[in-house]
Tab-separated table of C-alpha atoms in Angstrom:
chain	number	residue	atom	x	y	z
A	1	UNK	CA	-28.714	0.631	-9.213
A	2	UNK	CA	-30.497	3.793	-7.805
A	3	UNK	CA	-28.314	3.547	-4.503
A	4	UNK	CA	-25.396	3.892	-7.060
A	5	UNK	CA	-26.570	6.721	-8.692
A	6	UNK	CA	-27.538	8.519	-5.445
A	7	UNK	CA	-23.782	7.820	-4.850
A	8	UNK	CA	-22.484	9.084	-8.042
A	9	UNK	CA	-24.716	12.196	-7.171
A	10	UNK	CA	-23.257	12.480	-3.373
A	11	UNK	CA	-19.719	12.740	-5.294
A	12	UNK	CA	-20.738	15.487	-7.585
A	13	UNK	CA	-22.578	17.543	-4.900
A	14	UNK	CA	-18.975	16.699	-2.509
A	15	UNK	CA	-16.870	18.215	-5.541
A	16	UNK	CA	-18.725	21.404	-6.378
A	17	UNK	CA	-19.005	21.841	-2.690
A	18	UNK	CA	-15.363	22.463	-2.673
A	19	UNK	CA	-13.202	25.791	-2.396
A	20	UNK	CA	-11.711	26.460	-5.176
A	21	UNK	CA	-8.658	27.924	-3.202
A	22	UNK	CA	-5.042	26.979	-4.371
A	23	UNK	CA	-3.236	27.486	-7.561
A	24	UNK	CA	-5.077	27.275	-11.080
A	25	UNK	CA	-2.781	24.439	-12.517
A	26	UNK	CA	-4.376	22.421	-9.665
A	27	UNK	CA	-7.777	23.202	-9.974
A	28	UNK	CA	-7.228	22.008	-13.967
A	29	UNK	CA	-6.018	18.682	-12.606
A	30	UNK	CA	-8.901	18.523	-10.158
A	31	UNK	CA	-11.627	18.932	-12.510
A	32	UNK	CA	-9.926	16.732	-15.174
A	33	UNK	CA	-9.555	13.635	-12.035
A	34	UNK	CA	-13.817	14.584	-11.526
A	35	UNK	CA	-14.527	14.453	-15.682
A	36	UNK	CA	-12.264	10.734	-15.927
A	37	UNK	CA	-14.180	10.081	-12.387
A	38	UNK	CA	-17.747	10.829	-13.972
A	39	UNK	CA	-16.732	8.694	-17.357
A	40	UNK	CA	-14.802	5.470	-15.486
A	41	UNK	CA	-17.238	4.953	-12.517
A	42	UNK	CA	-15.976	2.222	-10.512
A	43	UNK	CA	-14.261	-0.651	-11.631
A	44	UNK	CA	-16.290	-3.596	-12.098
A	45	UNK	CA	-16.225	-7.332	-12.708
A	46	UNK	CA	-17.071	-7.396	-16.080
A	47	UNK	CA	-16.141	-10.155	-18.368
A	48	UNK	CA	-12.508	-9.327	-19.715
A	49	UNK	CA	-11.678	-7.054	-16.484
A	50	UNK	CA	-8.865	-9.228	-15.503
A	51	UNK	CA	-7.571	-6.065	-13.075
A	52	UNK	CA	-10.826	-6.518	-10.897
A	53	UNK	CA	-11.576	-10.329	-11.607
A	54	UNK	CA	-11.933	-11.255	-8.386
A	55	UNK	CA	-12.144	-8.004	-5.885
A	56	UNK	CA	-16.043	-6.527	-6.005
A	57	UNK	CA	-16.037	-2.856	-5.036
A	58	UNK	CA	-20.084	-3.108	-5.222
A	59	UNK	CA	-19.850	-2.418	-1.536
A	60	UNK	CA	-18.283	0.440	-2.106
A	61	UNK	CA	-19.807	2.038	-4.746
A	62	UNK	CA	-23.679	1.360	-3.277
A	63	UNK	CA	-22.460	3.231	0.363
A	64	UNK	CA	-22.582	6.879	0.597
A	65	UNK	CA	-19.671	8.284	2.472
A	66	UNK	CA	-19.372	11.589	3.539
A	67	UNK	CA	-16.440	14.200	3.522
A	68	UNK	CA	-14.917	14.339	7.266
A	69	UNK	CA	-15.865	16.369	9.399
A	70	UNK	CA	-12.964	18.670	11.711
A	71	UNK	CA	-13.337	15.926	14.591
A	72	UNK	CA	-11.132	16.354	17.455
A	73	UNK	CA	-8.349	14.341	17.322
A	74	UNK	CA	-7.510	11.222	19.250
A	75	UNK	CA	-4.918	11.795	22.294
A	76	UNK	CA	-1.237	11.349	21.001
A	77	UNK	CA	-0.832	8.132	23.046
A	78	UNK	CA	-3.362	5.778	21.356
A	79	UNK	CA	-2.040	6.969	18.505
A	80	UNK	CA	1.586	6.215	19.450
A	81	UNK	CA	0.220	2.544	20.591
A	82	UNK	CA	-1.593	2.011	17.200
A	83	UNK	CA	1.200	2.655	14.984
A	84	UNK	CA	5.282	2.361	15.225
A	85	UNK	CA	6.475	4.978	16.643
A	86	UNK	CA	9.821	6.655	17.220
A	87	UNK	CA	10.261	9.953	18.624
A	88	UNK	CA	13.892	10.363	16.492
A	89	UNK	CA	11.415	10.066	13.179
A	90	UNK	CA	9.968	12.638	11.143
A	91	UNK	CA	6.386	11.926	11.675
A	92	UNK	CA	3.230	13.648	9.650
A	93	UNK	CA	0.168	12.740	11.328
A	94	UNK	CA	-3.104	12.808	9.427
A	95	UNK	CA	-6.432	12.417	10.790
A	96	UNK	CA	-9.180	11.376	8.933
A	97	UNK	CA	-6.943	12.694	5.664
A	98	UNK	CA	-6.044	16.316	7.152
A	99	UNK	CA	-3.026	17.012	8.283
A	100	UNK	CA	-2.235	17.903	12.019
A	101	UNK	CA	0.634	19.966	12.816
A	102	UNK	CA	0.194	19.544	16.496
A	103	UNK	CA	0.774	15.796	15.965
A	104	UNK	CA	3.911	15.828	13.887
A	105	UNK	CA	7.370	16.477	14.686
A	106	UNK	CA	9.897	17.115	11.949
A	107	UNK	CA	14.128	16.872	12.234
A	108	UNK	CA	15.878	17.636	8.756
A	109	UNK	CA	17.343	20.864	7.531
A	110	UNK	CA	15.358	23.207	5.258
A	111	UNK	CA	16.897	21.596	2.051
A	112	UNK	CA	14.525	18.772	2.412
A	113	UNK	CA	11.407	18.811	2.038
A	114	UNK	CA	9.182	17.385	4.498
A	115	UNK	CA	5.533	18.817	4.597
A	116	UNK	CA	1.548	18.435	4.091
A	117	UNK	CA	1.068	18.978	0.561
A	118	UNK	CA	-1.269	22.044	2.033
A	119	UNK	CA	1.983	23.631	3.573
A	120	UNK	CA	3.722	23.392	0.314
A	121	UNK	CA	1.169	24.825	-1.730
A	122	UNK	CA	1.128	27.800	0.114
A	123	UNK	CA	4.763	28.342	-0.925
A	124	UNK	CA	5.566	28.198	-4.799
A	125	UNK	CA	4.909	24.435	-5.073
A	126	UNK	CA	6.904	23.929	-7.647
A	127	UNK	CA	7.696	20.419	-7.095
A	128	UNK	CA	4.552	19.339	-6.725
A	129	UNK	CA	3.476	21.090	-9.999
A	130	UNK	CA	6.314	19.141	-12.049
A	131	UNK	CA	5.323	15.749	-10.570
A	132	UNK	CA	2.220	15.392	-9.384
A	133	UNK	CA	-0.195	13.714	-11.612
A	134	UNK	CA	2.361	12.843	-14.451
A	135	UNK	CA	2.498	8.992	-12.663
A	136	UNK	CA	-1.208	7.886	-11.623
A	137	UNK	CA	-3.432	8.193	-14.294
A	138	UNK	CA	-6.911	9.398	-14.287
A	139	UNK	CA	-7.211	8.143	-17.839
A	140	UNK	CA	-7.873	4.589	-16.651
A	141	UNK	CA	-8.080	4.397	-13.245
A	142	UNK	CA	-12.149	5.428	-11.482
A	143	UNK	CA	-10.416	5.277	-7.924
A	144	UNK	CA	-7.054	7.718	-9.023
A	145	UNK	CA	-9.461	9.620	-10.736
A	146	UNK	CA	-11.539	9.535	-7.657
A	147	UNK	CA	-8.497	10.709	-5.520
A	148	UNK	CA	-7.749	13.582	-8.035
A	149	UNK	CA	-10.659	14.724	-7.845
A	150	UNK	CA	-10.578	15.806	-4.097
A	151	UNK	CA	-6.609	16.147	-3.710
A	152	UNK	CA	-7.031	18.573	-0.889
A	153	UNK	CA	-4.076	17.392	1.392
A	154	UNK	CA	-1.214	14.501	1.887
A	155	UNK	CA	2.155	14.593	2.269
A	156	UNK	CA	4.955	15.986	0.502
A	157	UNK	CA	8.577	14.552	0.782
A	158	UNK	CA	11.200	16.203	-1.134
A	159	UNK	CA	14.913	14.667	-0.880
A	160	UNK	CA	17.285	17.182	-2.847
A	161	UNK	CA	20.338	15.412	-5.252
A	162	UNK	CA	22.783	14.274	-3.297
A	163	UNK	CA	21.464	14.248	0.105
A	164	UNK	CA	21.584	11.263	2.814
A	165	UNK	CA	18.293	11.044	5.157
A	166	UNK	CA	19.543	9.920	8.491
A	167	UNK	CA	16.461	9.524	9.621
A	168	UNK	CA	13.149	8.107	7.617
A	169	UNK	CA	9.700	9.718	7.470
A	170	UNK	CA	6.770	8.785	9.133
A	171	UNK	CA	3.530	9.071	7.358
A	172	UNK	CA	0.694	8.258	9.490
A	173	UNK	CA	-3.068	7.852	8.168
A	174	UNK	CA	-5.514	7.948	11.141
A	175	UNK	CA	-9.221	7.277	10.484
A	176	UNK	CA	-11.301	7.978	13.594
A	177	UNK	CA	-14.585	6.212	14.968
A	178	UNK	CA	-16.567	8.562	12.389
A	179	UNK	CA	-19.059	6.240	10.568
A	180	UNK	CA	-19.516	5.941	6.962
A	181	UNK	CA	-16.181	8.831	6.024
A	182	UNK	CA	-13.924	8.778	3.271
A	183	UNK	CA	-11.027	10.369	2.866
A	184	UNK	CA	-8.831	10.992	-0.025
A	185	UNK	CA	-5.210	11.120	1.146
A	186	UNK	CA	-2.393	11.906	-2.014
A	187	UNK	CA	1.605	10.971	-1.093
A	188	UNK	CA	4.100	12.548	-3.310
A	189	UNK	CA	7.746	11.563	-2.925
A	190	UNK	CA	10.524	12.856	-5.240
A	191	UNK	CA	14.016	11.184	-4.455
A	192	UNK	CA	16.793	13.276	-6.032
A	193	UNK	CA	19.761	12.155	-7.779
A	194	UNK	CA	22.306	9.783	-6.046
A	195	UNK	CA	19.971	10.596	-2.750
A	196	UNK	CA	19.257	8.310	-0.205
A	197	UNK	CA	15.696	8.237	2.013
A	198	UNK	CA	13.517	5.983	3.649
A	199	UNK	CA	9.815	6.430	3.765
A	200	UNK	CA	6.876	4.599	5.829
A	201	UNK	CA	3.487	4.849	5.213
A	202	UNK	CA	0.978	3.347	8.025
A	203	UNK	CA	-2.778	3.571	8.063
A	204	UNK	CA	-4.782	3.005	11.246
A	205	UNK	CA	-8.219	2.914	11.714
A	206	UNK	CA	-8.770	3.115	15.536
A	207	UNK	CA	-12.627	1.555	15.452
A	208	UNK	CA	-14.866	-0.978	14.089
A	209	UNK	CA	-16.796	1.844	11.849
A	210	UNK	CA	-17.271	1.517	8.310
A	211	UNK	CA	-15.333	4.232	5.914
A	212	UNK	CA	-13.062	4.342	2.504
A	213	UNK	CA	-9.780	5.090	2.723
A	214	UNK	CA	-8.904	6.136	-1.033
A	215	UNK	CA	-5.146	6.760	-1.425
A	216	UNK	CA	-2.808	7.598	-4.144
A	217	UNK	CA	1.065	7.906	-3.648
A	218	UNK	CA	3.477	8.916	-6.424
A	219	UNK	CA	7.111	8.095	-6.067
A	220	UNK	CA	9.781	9.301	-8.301
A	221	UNK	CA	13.362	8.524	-8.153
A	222	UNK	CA	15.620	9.939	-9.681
A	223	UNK	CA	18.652	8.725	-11.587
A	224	UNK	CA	21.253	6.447	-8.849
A	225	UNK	CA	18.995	7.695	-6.098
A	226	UNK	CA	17.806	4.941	-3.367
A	227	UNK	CA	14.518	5.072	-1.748
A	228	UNK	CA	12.985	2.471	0.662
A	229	UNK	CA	9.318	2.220	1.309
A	230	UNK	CA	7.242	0.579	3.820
A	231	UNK	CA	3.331	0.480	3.664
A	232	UNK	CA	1.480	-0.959	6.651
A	233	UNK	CA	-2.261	-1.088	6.558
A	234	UNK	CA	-4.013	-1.654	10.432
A	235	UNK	CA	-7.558	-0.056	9.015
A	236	UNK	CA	-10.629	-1.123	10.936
A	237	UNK	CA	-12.347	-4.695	10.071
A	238	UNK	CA	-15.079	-2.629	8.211
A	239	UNK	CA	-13.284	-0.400	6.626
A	240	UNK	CA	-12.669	-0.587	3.357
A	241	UNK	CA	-9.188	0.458	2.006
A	242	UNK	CA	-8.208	1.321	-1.968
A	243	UNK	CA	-4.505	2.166	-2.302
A	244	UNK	CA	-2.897	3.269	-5.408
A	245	UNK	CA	1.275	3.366	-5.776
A	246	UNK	CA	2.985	4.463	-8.765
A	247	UNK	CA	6.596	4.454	-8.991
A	248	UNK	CA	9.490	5.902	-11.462
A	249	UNK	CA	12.800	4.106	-11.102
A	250	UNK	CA	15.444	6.483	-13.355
A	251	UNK	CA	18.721	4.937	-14.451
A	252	UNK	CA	20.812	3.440	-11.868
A	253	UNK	CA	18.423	3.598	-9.056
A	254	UNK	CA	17.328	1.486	-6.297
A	255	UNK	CA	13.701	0.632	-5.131
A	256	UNK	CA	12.885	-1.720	-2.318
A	257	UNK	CA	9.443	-2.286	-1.347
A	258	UNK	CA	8.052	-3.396	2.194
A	259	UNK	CA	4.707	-4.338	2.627
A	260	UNK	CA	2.809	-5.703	5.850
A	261	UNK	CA	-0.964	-5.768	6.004
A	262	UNK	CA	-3.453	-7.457	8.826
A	263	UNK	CA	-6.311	-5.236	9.472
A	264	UNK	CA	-8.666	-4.283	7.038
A	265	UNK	CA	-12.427	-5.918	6.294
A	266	UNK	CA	-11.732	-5.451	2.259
A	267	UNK	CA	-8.201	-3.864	1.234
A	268	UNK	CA	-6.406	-4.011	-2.160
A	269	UNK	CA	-3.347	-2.213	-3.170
A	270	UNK	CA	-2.279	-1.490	-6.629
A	271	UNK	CA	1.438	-1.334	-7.216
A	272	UNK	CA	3.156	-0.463	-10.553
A	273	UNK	CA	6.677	0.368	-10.973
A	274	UNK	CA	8.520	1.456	-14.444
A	275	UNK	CA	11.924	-0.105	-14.325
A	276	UNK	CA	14.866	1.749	-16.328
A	277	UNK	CA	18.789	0.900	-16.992
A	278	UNK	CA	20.772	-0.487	-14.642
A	279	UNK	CA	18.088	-0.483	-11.761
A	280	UNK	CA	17.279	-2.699	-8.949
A	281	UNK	CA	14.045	-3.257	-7.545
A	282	UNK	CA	13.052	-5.419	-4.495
A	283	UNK	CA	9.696	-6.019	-3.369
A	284	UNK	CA	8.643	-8.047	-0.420
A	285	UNK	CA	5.078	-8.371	1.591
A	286	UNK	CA	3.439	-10.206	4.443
A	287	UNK	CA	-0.491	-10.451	4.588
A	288	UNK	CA	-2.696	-12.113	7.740
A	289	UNK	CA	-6.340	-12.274	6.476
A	290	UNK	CA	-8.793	-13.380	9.412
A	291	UNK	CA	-13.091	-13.718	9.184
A	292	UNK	CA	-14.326	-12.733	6.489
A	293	UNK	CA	-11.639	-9.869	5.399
A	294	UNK	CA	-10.623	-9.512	1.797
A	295	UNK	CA	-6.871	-9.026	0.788
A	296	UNK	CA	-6.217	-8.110	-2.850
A	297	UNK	CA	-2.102	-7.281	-3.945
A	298	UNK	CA	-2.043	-6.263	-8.021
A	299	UNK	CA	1.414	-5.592	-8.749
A	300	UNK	CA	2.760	-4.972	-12.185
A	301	UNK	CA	6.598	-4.445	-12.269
A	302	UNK	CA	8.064	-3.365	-15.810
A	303	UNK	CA	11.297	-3.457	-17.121
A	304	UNK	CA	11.773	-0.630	-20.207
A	305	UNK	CA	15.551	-0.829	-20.550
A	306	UNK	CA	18.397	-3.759	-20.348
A	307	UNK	CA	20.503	-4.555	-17.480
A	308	UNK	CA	17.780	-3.990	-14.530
A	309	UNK	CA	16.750	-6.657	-11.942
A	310	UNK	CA	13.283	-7.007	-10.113
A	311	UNK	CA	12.496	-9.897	-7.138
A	312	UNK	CA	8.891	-10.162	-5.662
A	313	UNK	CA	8.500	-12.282	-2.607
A	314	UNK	CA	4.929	-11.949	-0.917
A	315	UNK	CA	3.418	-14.557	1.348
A	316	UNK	CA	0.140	-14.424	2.979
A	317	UNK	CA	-1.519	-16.638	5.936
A	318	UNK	CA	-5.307	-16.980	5.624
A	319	UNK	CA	-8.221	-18.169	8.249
A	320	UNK	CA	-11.605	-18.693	8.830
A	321	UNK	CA	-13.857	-17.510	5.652
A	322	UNK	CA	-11.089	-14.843	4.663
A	323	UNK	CA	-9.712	-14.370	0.674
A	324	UNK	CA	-6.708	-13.074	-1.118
A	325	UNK	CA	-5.849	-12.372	-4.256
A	326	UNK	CA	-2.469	-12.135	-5.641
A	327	UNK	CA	-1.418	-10.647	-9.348
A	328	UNK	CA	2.015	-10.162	-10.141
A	329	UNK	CA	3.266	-9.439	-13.535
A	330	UNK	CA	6.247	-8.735	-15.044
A	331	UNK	CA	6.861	-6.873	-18.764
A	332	UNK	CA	9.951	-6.988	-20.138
A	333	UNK	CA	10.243	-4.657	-22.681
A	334	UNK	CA	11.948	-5.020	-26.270
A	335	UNK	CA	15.587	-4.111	-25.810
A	336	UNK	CA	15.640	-4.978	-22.173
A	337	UNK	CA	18.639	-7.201	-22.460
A	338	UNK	CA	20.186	-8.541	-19.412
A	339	UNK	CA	16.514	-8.005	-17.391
A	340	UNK	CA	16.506	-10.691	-14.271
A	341	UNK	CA	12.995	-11.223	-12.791
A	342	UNK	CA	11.671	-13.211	-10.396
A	343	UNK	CA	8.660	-13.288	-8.599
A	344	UNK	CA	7.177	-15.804	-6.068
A	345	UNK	CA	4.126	-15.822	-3.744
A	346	UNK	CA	3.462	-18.419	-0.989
A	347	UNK	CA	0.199	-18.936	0.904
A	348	UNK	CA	-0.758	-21.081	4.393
A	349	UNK	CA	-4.264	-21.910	4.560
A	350	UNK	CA	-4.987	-22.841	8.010
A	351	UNK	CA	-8.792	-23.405	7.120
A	352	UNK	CA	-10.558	-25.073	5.063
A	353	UNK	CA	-13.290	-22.027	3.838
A	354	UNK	CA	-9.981	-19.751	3.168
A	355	UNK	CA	-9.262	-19.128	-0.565
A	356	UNK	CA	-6.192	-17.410	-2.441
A	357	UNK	CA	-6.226	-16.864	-6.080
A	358	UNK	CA	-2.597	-16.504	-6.632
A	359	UNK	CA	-2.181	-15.581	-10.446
A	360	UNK	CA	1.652	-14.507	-11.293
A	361	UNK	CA	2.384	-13.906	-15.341
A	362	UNK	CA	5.129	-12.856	-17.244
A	363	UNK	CA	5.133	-10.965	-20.380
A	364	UNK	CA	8.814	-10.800	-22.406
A	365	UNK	CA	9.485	-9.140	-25.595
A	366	UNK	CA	13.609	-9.048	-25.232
A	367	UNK	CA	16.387	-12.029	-25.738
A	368	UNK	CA	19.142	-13.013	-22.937
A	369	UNK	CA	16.457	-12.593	-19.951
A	370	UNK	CA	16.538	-14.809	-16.799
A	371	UNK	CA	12.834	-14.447	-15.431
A	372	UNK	CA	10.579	-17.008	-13.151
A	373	UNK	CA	7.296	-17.341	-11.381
A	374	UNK	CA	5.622	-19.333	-8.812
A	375	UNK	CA	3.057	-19.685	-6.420
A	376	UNK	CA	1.922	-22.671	-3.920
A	377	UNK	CA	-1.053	-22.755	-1.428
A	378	UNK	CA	-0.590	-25.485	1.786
A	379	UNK	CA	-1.320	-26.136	5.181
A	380	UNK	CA	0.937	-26.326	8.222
A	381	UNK	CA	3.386	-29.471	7.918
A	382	UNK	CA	1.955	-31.841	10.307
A	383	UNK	CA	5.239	-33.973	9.961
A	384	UNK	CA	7.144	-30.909	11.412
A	385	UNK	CA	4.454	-30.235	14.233
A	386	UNK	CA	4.992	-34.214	15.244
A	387	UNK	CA	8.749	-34.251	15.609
A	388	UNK	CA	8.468	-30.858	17.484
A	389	UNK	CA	6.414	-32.491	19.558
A	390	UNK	CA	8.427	-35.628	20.603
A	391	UNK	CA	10.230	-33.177	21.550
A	392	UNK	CA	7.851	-31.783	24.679
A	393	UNK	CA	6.831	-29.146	22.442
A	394	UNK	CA	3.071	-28.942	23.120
A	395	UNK	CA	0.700	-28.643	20.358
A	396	UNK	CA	-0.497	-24.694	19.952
A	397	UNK	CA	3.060	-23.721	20.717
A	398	UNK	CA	4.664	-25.897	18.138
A	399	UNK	CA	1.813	-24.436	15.380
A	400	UNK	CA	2.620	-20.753	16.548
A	401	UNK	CA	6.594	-21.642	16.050
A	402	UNK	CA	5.762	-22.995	12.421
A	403	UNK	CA	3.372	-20.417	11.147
A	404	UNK	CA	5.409	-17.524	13.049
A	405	UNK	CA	8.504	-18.811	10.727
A	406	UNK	CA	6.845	-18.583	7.836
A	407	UNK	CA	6.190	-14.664	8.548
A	408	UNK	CA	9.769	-14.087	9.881
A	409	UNK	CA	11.284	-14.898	6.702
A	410	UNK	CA	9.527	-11.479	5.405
A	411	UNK	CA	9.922	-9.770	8.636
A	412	UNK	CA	13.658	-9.830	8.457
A	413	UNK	CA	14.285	-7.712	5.320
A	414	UNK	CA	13.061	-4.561	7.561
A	415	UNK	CA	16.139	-3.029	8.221
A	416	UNK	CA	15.038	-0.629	10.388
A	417	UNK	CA	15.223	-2.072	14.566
A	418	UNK	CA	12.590	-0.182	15.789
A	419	UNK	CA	9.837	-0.947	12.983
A	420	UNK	CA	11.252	-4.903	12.652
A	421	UNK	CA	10.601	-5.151	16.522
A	422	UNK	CA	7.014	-3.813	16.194
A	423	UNK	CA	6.062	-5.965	13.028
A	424	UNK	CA	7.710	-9.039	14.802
A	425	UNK	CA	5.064	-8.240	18.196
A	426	UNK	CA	1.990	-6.847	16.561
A	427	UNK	CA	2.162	-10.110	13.917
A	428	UNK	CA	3.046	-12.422	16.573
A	429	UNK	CA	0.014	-11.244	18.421
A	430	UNK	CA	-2.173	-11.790	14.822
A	431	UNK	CA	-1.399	-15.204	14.176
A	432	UNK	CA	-4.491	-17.268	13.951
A	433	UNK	CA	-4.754	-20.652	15.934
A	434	UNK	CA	-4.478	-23.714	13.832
A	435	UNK	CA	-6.910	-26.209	14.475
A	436	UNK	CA	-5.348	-29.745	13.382
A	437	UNK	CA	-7.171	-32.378	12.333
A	438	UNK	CA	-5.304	-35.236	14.660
């Protein structure tokens, strides 16, 4: 208990320790994140705290991370081999949660908005005024309110109504080797009307230090606008990694959701999206936990008006003494006619100490819905491994072919040839051996 107070204290002294440059709307929101931050705490276990039932963020809340320091950063090239990378993109490169112009290359026109949320508050920010903060609550939430608190950079990506991205932006979290760090990085993306964009967010940790990546992304799209979003999480194997997405779907819009995760020694992601008329949502994720790593996907999709759809397809391979959890639910609102919902999540254990808790729900409140759920936990087929191999297949190969095609199912709704080819080699290359028992 006292190292948790010292680290409540460490916060407070972090927060009055910082400038109190920028505009005064943001300083407001700052302090109000740091109040909700000083009232929540962090989220704990306690009986009736379904949200946290089975991730424990003790860890985090007894260590005492420090603000980063300006370290040098790491040489472009093992950054361009830790992450995709595609010259053609527009790339922000963060280090350690600051942005680094040096790093970054940009291509659109100056009607889109493509910047480090420090950039754009040196202009007249008003985008980021208007949306920023109205989607992730501090009200509720210790680790938004946590974010809030110390919103001192991220990115900004603003897609004006009516425009077509050709090419998708590249947001890329580095942590360094710099023990015992946390950083606070905020994403704001507003998609304007009938716009199109794609968005990927990757974070990297590039050693086996210990540090908190605390991240909060707010994505609004507006009415008949389509935005696709990738989030790939490579973070260190003791690093610990807290990510927040919120997401506004408008009328008529379209949402798709990509989400591949292998690195990461405990990692949770919190996704909820607010569904209105007409919309369609599509949400997919691959997870590879390993040792003793922790894997936690809370996902709430909700449907407020009639005639949207929603599909959630995650599946997740687990090894050695490794643990994920899985909570997907689905509201259906009253006078969300027409809503179709489905949402499935499928688990290989390839060892006998690896544990899922796999928990989908649905909540409706409307007539004339078609919704489902399901979830299953197995191991690899043996019957499939022993016709493969009357057919000279040898053993480890015939595994690898089995366990790869349960990942390439997930793999293949990356429409982008670049990042499909790297997910396809860098989870290839993660795929834990199966040891069978004949």
């Amino acid at each position: 208990m006292t190292q948790t107070l010292d680290t409540y204290r460490q916060y407070a002294d972090q927060y009055s320790g910082l400038p109190s440059t920028g505009p005064s709307w943001l300083n407001t929101l700052r302090q109000k994140g740091y109040d909700n931050f000083s009232r929540l705490g962090f989220p704990t276990a306690r009986k009736g705290n379904e949200e946290w039932k089975y991730t424990n963020v003790a860890p985090i809340a007894r260590s005492e991370f420090s603000l980063p320091t300006q370290a040098s950063a790491p040489e472009i090239e093992v950054i361009r081999e830790a992450a995709p990378w595609v010259d053609d993109w527009n790339t922000l490169v963060f280090i350690n949660g600051q942005y680094r112009s040096d790093l970054s290359n940009t291509h659109e026109p100056d009607s889109v908005t493509v910047s480090s949320l420090r950039d754009a508050l040196s202009g007249d920010g008003a985008v980021i005024q208007q949306n920023i903060g109205t989607l992730a609550s501090v009200e509720d939430d210790g680790f938004s309110a946590l974010n809030t608190a110390f919103i001192t950079d991220g990115a900004l990506v603003h897609v004006p109504a009516g425009t077509r991205m050709e090419r998708p932006v590249h947001l890329v979290f580095v942590t360094s080797d710099e023990d015992s760090i946390v950083a606070h990085p905020r994403v704001l993306v507003v998609a304007g009307a009938e716009s199109e964009s794609t968005v990927v967010e990757s974070y990297i940790g590039l050693g086996d230090n210990t540090y908190l990546n605390n991240g909060v992304a707010e994505l609004v799209v507006e009415e008949g606008a389509q935005l696709e979003h990738y989030r790939l999480m490579d973070e260190g194997d003791s690093a610990y990694h807290v990510g927040v997405a919120r997401v506004h779907q408008k009328d008529g819009s379209r949402f798709a959701s990509r989400a591949f995760y292998k690195g990461v020694g405990m990692g949770r992601h919190d996704l909820y999206i607010h569904i209105g008329d007409g919309c369609s949502t599509d949400l997919s994720g691959l997870y590879i936990t390993s040792g003793n790593q922790h894997v936690d996907n809370f996902i709430n999709i909700d449907h407020t008006k009639p005639n949207s759809t929603s599909n959630l397809y995650y599946k997740g391979i687990l090894s050695g003494r490794s643990r994920a959890v899985f909570g997907g639910t689905v509201f259906v609102r009253e006078g969300a006619m027409k809503t179709e919902a489905l949402q499935s999540d499928k688990n290989l254990l390839l060892s006998s100490d690896a544990e899922v808790d796999s928990k989908p729900a649905l909540f409706i409140w409307a007539d004339d819905v078609k919704c489902g759920h399901g979830a299953t936990a197995g191991n690899v087929d043996e019957s499939t491994v022993y016709y493969m191999r009357s057919r000279g297949i040898d053993l480890e190969t015939a595994s690898r072919l089995l366990i790869f095609g349960f990942t390439s199912e997930v793999i293949d709704t990356v429409d982008i040839p670049e990042l499909h080819d790297y997910l396809e080699e860098s989870f290839l290359d993660a795929i834990p051996k199966y040891e069978f028992s004949f």
